[in-house]
Amino acid sequence: MVSISLPITLAMLLAAPACGSTQAPTSTPSANVPAPATTPPSPTPAAAKVVVGAEQLDNYLPQLKNKRVGLVINQTSRVGNAFLVDTLRARGVNVTAIFAPEHGFRGEAADGATIKDGRDARSGVAVRSVYGKTKKPTPEMLADVDVLVFDIQDVGARFYTFISTLHYVMEAAAELKKPVLVLDRPNPNGDLVDGPIMEPQHKSFVGLDPLPIAHGLTVGELAKMMNGEKWLAGGRTCDLTVIPLATGYTHATPYHLLVRPSPNLPTDHSVRLYPSICLFEGTNVSVGRGTATPFEIIGSPAQPSSRPFSFTPKPNAGSPTPPMNGQLCYGLNLAQAPAREKSGLVLSYLIDFYKQSTDKAHFFGQYFEQLTGTASLREQIIAGKSEADIRASWEPGLGKFKTMRAKYLLYPEK
């Protein structure tokens, strides 16, 4: 993380010339969208030592012996370079179903695209969608399943939908008295706990449980919390087993994602920025979907043309119909900006973009409350509240959450 303070960084971004030129930006995408890195950053030595739950086969294969196994997995579900489904089948595990979340089993579907039932061409296993007509497995979908295995890489934000899928899978399993096995993976934002707690009236698939925006938990710890706090429907609990990360992991351990967790989070930096920048998805500001660097750039046609950076979203594989499609957006390139403030989430971008918007009446959309989990943040920004005042309003809820969170931690903070 860059050590300079955010206000200085923001001022530098605002003062920097657009794309290396002091001329007005053009609408040519190749001229104003930064090229992606040719090679991903190398994992740190600490990251290389992390052994995920899926790789500890001896610790969970006995629980799958002679069972009909349903896998809740996607493209991140790997044992080394091999897909988990192929590894398990090679070990003689009877995999009867794959449950596909948002973006699909292979992670190729665009954001928000409906996932359809099908069959995996390589393994021949039935693929059943949990991101389509139903997001909670039905009794019929689980009829040929004795045990469910969840193994998906999360990024630590409440609105990242894979943890909502985990909630519904556990809920369905609890109702049918089927065990759930969670193969734990690191949270690349595991050192961040911040934001307002989700209020019940704003419950949706991008926020099912009363978590802050950044929860600082692994999926294994979250599963324990869902059970322990009786958040599943009817206060039920499921028969849960977590295969934890190997010893030595802490919530502060850097973790390089070898496989992008979703189409529009292609780099470690975009993953670190995501909890803060995703809030712009509830505004008239583009987060760079439809460009080579989603979640590392922000901009809008309703921002001043004097902004130091510009880009034009165009349809691509990750976003066939991106927001602001074909429109010149003025904003900031965050490729070299810190992903955090000292106190947590980066709020200054959101406050600044509202203040400078040329269309304040349409800056916020209805989706903003679903992402933030509260109506107060919109109200506070419109009222001109300071960042310090906004953060102070989060503290009572955050304090209670942190106390509760401590009960479910499987790994030290540092």
XYZ file of C-alpha atoms in Angstrom:
414
model
C 0.000 0.000 0.000
C 1.220 3.488 -0.813
C 2.039 5.311 2.390
C 1.154 8.876 1.385
C -2.075 10.255 2.770
C -5.210 10.091 0.630
C -6.006 13.828 0.547
C -2.560 14.451 -0.984
C -3.060 11.574 -3.418
C -6.482 12.834 -4.462
C -5.107 16.307 -5.022
C -2.344 14.868 -7.172
C -4.883 12.906 -9.211
C -6.994 15.992 -9.743
C -3.987 18.027 -10.833
C -2.399 15.436 -13.110
C -2.617 15.941 -16.890
C -5.051 13.699 -18.746
C -3.296 10.622 -20.183
C 0.083 12.352 -20.252
C -1.265 15.394 -22.109
C -2.617 18.787 -21.144
C -4.977 18.721 -24.110
C -8.664 17.965 -23.752
C -9.358 14.201 -23.723
C -10.626 12.591 -26.880
C -13.315 9.940 -27.306
C -10.937 7.416 -28.841
C -10.923 4.440 -26.427
C -7.343 3.460 -27.225
C -6.193 6.967 -26.394
C -7.768 7.294 -22.981
C -8.169 3.823 -21.482
C -4.989 2.559 -19.813
C -3.657 -0.709 -21.156
C -3.816 -3.720 -18.824
C -0.601 -4.949 -17.284
C 1.120 -7.466 -19.516
C 1.899 -9.703 -16.567
C 0.120 -9.959 -13.201
C 2.061 -8.938 -10.115
C 3.975 -11.778 -8.527
C 2.674 -13.191 -5.256
C 4.538 -12.150 -2.160
C 6.494 -14.777 -0.187
C 3.749 -14.703 2.456
C 1.095 -15.396 -0.178
C 3.039 -18.342 -1.572
C 2.864 -20.124 1.794
C -0.934 -20.066 2.075
C -2.439 -23.554 1.736
C -6.163 -23.316 1.022
C -8.755 -25.741 2.316
C -9.280 -27.434 -1.060
C -5.597 -28.459 -1.162
C -5.850 -30.369 2.129
C -7.484 -33.422 0.578
C -6.606 -35.819 3.384
C -8.598 -33.669 5.802
C -11.906 -33.917 3.963
C -11.938 -36.798 1.470
C -13.010 -39.252 4.196
C -16.180 -37.167 4.692
C -17.043 -37.563 1.006
C -16.452 -41.316 0.773
C -19.543 -43.210 -0.453
C -21.511 -39.946 -0.582
C -23.332 -38.226 -3.425
C -21.565 -34.879 -3.533
C -22.867 -31.513 -4.729
C -20.249 -28.836 -5.437
C -20.889 -25.101 -5.119
C -17.933 -23.908 -7.155
C -16.670 -21.651 -9.914
C -13.445 -20.954 -11.826
C -11.565 -20.177 -8.586
C -12.215 -23.642 -7.151
C -8.809 -25.151 -7.816
C -6.402 -27.629 -6.306
C -3.180 -26.250 -7.698
C -3.970 -25.692 -11.381
C -6.689 -28.364 -11.540
C -10.397 -27.712 -11.098
C -11.746 -29.126 -7.848
C -14.403 -31.181 -9.668
C -11.737 -32.928 -11.749
C -9.521 -33.536 -8.729
C -12.336 -35.079 -6.705
C -13.584 -37.272 -9.538
C -10.042 -38.502 -10.114
C -9.994 -39.544 -6.436
C -13.209 -41.538 -6.904
C -15.633 -39.018 -5.373
C -19.186 -39.364 -6.710
C -19.954 -35.800 -7.815
C -23.638 -35.725 -8.780
C -24.199 -31.977 -9.237
C -22.441 -28.654 -9.675
C -24.270 -25.557 -8.411
C -23.302 -22.524 -10.494
C -23.335 -19.035 -8.881
C -23.145 -15.597 -10.537
C -20.832 -15.615 -13.596
C -21.348 -19.368 -13.955
C -19.332 -22.469 -13.170
C -16.467 -21.439 -15.463
C -16.711 -17.754 -14.480
C -17.301 -16.551 -18.038
C -20.772 -14.993 -17.774
C -21.096 -11.215 -17.585
C -22.139 -9.325 -14.461
C -25.815 -9.908 -13.665
C -26.319 -12.416 -16.507
C -28.814 -15.192 -15.774
C -27.093 -18.557 -15.401
C -28.858 -21.526 -16.975
C -28.895 -25.197 -16.076
C -26.767 -27.484 -18.205
C -24.068 -30.108 -18.088
C -20.312 -29.708 -17.757
C -18.821 -30.833 -21.064
C -15.611 -32.144 -19.522
C -16.923 -34.102 -16.529
C -20.465 -34.775 -17.672
C -21.786 -33.610 -14.292
C -25.136 -31.799 -14.201
C -24.813 -28.020 -13.669
C -27.688 -26.411 -11.740
C -28.031 -22.659 -11.582
C -28.277 -20.808 -8.284
C -28.193 -17.470 -10.076
C -31.319 -17.575 -12.227
C -34.946 -18.310 -11.460
C -33.872 -19.523 -8.057
C -30.931 -18.471 -5.933
C -31.614 -21.006 -3.195
C -31.286 -24.708 -4.059
C -34.689 -26.399 -4.029
C -35.385 -29.851 -2.542
C -35.612 -31.175 -6.100
C -32.167 -29.763 -6.930
C -30.725 -31.489 -3.860
C -32.534 -34.814 -4.213
C -29.431 -36.641 -5.450
C -27.023 -34.897 -3.039
C -25.926 -36.210 0.366
C -23.346 -33.519 1.172
C -22.665 -30.030 -0.209
C -19.132 -28.668 -0.680
C -18.644 -24.887 -0.968
C -15.338 -23.686 -2.416
C -15.420 -20.179 -3.938
C -12.955 -17.303 -3.627
C -14.544 -14.269 -1.926
C -13.165 -10.700 -1.822
C -14.501 -9.515 1.538
C -17.350 -7.161 0.564
C -20.956 -7.648 1.679
C -22.307 -7.039 -1.831
C -20.116 -9.673 -3.514
C -22.841 -12.222 -4.206
C -20.945 -15.445 -3.544
C -21.503 -15.054 0.209
C -25.253 -14.665 -0.440
C -25.058 -17.956 -2.342
C -23.292 -19.467 0.690
C -26.143 -18.226 2.917
C -28.829 -19.807 0.731
C -26.909 -23.079 0.326
C -26.569 -23.384 4.100
C -30.225 -22.482 4.542
C -31.396 -25.154 2.074
C -29.075 -27.705 3.656
C -30.377 -26.900 7.143
C -33.965 -27.400 6.030
C -33.156 -30.773 4.461
C -30.681 -31.826 7.166
C -27.798 -32.206 4.730
C -24.222 -31.406 5.834
C -22.193 -28.551 4.342
C -18.413 -28.631 3.977
C -16.713 -25.258 3.433
C -13.191 -25.340 2.001
C -11.775 -22.076 3.255
C -9.861 -19.506 1.202
C -8.182 -16.239 2.252
C -10.002 -12.934 2.166
C -7.754 -10.545 0.165
C -9.410 -7.727 2.136
C -9.267 -9.648 5.406
C -7.616 -6.749 7.221
C -10.530 -4.393 6.493
C -13.639 -4.120 8.695
C -15.541 -0.935 7.893
C -18.759 0.651 6.706
C -22.386 0.846 7.830
C -24.150 -2.311 8.992
C -26.873 -3.484 6.613
C -30.345 -2.540 7.806
C -33.179 -5.116 7.390
C -35.281 -2.873 5.122
C -32.481 -2.840 2.544
C -32.009 -6.600 2.430
C -31.355 -7.990 -1.063
C -29.129 -10.510 -2.825
C -26.260 -8.007 -2.535
C -26.814 -7.934 1.219
C -28.625 -10.741 3.049
C -27.023 -10.505 6.470
C -26.316 -7.639 8.927
C -22.686 -7.176 7.915
C -20.701 -3.990 7.325
C -19.597 -3.236 3.764
C -16.193 -4.832 4.494
C -16.553 -7.714 6.963
C -12.946 -8.913 7.304
C -13.874 -12.610 7.383
C -13.057 -15.653 5.296
C -15.945 -17.676 3.890
C -15.320 -20.294 6.570
C -15.584 -17.711 9.321
C -18.674 -16.211 7.698
C -20.325 -19.630 7.558
C -19.671 -20.092 11.266
C -21.168 -16.652 11.937
C -24.300 -17.370 9.881
C -24.814 -20.533 11.901
C -23.849 -19.089 15.267
C -25.978 -15.948 14.951
C -28.916 -17.983 13.570
C -29.220 -15.844 10.445
C -30.618 -18.709 8.363
C -34.401 -18.757 7.848
C -36.319 -19.863 10.921
C -33.194 -19.590 13.062
C -32.045 -22.975 11.788
C -28.419 -24.098 11.790
C -26.820 -26.482 9.346
C -24.410 -29.337 9.960
C -21.272 -27.350 9.114
C -17.630 -28.364 8.755
C -14.911 -25.873 7.800
C -11.556 -27.016 6.442
C -9.391 -24.071 7.523
C -6.318 -22.608 5.875
C -3.033 -24.125 6.936
C -1.363 -22.652 10.001
C 0.542 -19.423 9.524
C -2.223 -17.470 7.803
C -3.439 -14.238 9.387
C -6.013 -11.680 8.292
C -3.135 -9.380 7.374
C -1.377 -11.936 5.159
C -1.093 -10.575 1.589
C -2.793 -12.896 -0.881
C -2.309 -12.817 -4.639
C -5.307 -14.195 -6.553
C -4.003 -16.556 -9.232
C -7.465 -16.735 -10.830
C -9.597 -13.599 -11.171
C -12.625 -14.020 -8.871
C -15.019 -12.487 -11.428
C -14.665 -11.033 -14.943
C -14.408 -7.409 -13.801
C -11.853 -7.892 -11.009
C -8.735 -8.665 -13.059
C -5.980 -7.460 -10.703
C -5.035 -7.500 -7.034
C -5.393 -3.710 -6.954
C -8.934 -3.813 -8.348
C -9.815 -6.360 -5.649
C -8.412 -4.071 -2.949
C -10.294 -1.064 -4.333
C -13.546 -2.974 -4.807
C -15.166 -2.477 -1.352
C -14.858 1.303 -1.766
C -15.346 1.749 -5.507
C -18.331 -0.589 -5.903
C -20.514 2.027 -4.174
C -20.312 4.037 -7.416
C -22.395 1.288 -9.060
C -25.373 2.888 -7.316
C -24.629 6.281 -8.909
C -24.338 7.843 -12.368
C -20.566 7.210 -12.283
C -18.947 4.380 -14.253
C -16.482 2.093 -12.468
C -14.833 1.194 -15.742
C -16.960 -1.770 -16.787
C -16.489 -2.046 -20.529
C -12.802 -1.050 -20.340
C -9.527 -2.882 -19.802
C -9.269 -1.707 -16.166
C -12.611 -2.091 -14.356
C -12.677 -0.913 -10.736
C -9.415 0.958 -11.231
C -10.983 3.948 -13.004
C -14.067 6.042 -12.250
C -15.786 8.679 -14.357
C -19.016 10.061 -15.739
C -20.312 12.345 -18.500
C -21.783 14.361 -15.606
C -18.360 15.203 -14.191
C -16.347 18.308 -15.166
C -14.341 17.928 -18.378
C -11.385 19.325 -16.418
C -11.024 15.995 -14.630
C -7.481 14.626 -15.211
C -8.582 11.380 -16.895
C -11.210 10.223 -19.366
C -12.431 6.968 -20.871
C -15.262 5.606 -23.005
C -16.889 2.305 -21.973
C -17.445 -0.153 -24.818
C -19.063 -3.624 -24.765
C -16.650 -6.428 -23.942
C -16.801 -10.004 -22.695
C -17.156 -8.998 -19.044
C -19.756 -6.276 -19.702
C -21.755 -6.650 -22.940
C -23.892 -3.632 -21.990
C -21.736 -1.476 -19.703
C -23.120 1.610 -17.961
C -22.300 4.816 -19.927
C -21.816 2.686 -23.049
C -20.171 4.814 -25.744
C -20.169 7.953 -23.595
C -17.058 9.934 -22.779
C -16.562 9.794 -19.012
C -14.436 12.278 -17.084
C -12.858 11.122 -13.852
C -9.819 9.549 -12.226
C -7.358 6.759 -12.902
C -6.798 4.963 -9.584
C -4.136 2.548 -10.815
C -1.494 4.133 -8.571
C -3.835 5.404 -5.841
C -4.065 3.857 -2.353
C -6.894 1.352 -1.968
C -7.458 2.409 1.654
C -7.575 5.395 3.914
C -5.956 5.090 7.333
C -9.418 4.690 8.815
C -10.653 2.169 6.246
C -12.823 2.515 3.153
C -12.063 5.345 0.754
C -14.952 7.806 1.062
C -13.305 10.902 -0.364
C -13.867 9.856 -3.991
C -17.602 9.441 -3.455
C -17.972 12.744 -1.604
C -15.873 14.592 -4.175
C -17.712 13.157 -7.191
C -21.079 14.181 -5.731
C -19.843 17.710 -5.019
C -18.505 18.103 -8.559
C -21.394 16.383 -10.354
C -23.148 18.503 -12.967
C -26.301 16.389 -12.454
C -26.709 16.021 -8.709
C -30.434 15.232 -9.056
C -29.564 11.948 -10.771
C -26.262 11.184 -9.043
C -27.763 8.536 -6.746
C -29.884 5.647 -7.979
C -32.153 3.296 -6.026
C -29.447 0.629 -6.085
C -27.249 2.814 -3.877
C -29.194 1.830 -0.737
C -28.905 -1.863 -1.574
C -25.122 -1.511 -1.832
C -24.638 0.623 1.259
C -27.299 -1.223 3.264
C -28.592 2.058 4.676
C -30.413 5.236 3.596
C -28.227 7.427 5.780
C -25.103 7.582 3.585
C -26.952 9.182 0.669
C -28.598 11.642 3.071
C -25.287 12.497 4.744
C -23.486 13.175 1.460
C -26.320 15.345 0.133
C -26.366 17.271 3.426
C -22.639 17.975 3.080
C -21.586 15.992 6.148
C -17.854 15.586 6.603
C -16.123 12.259 6.220
C -15.362 12.297 9.952
C -19.035 12.779 10.799
C -20.073 9.990 8.453
C -17.537 7.601 9.957
C -18.616 8.524 13.479
C -22.178 7.465 12.624
C -20.908 3.985 11.742
C -19.024 3.404 14.967
C -21.812 2.082 17.249
C -22.784 -0.635 14.760
C -19.196 -1.424 13.831
C -18.199 -1.751 17.460
C -20.910 -4.340 18.098
C -20.039 -6.199 14.911
C -16.334 -6.380 15.767
C -17.166 -7.844 19.184
C -19.399 -10.460 17.544
C -16.858 -11.130 14.795
C -14.162 -12.014 17.332
C -16.146 -15.111 18.362
C -15.868 -16.656 14.902
C -12.283 -15.923 13.911
C -10.279 -18.957 12.854
C -7.096 -16.965 12.290
C -5.248 -14.193 14.138
C -5.588 -10.593 12.949
C -1.830 -10.152 12.394
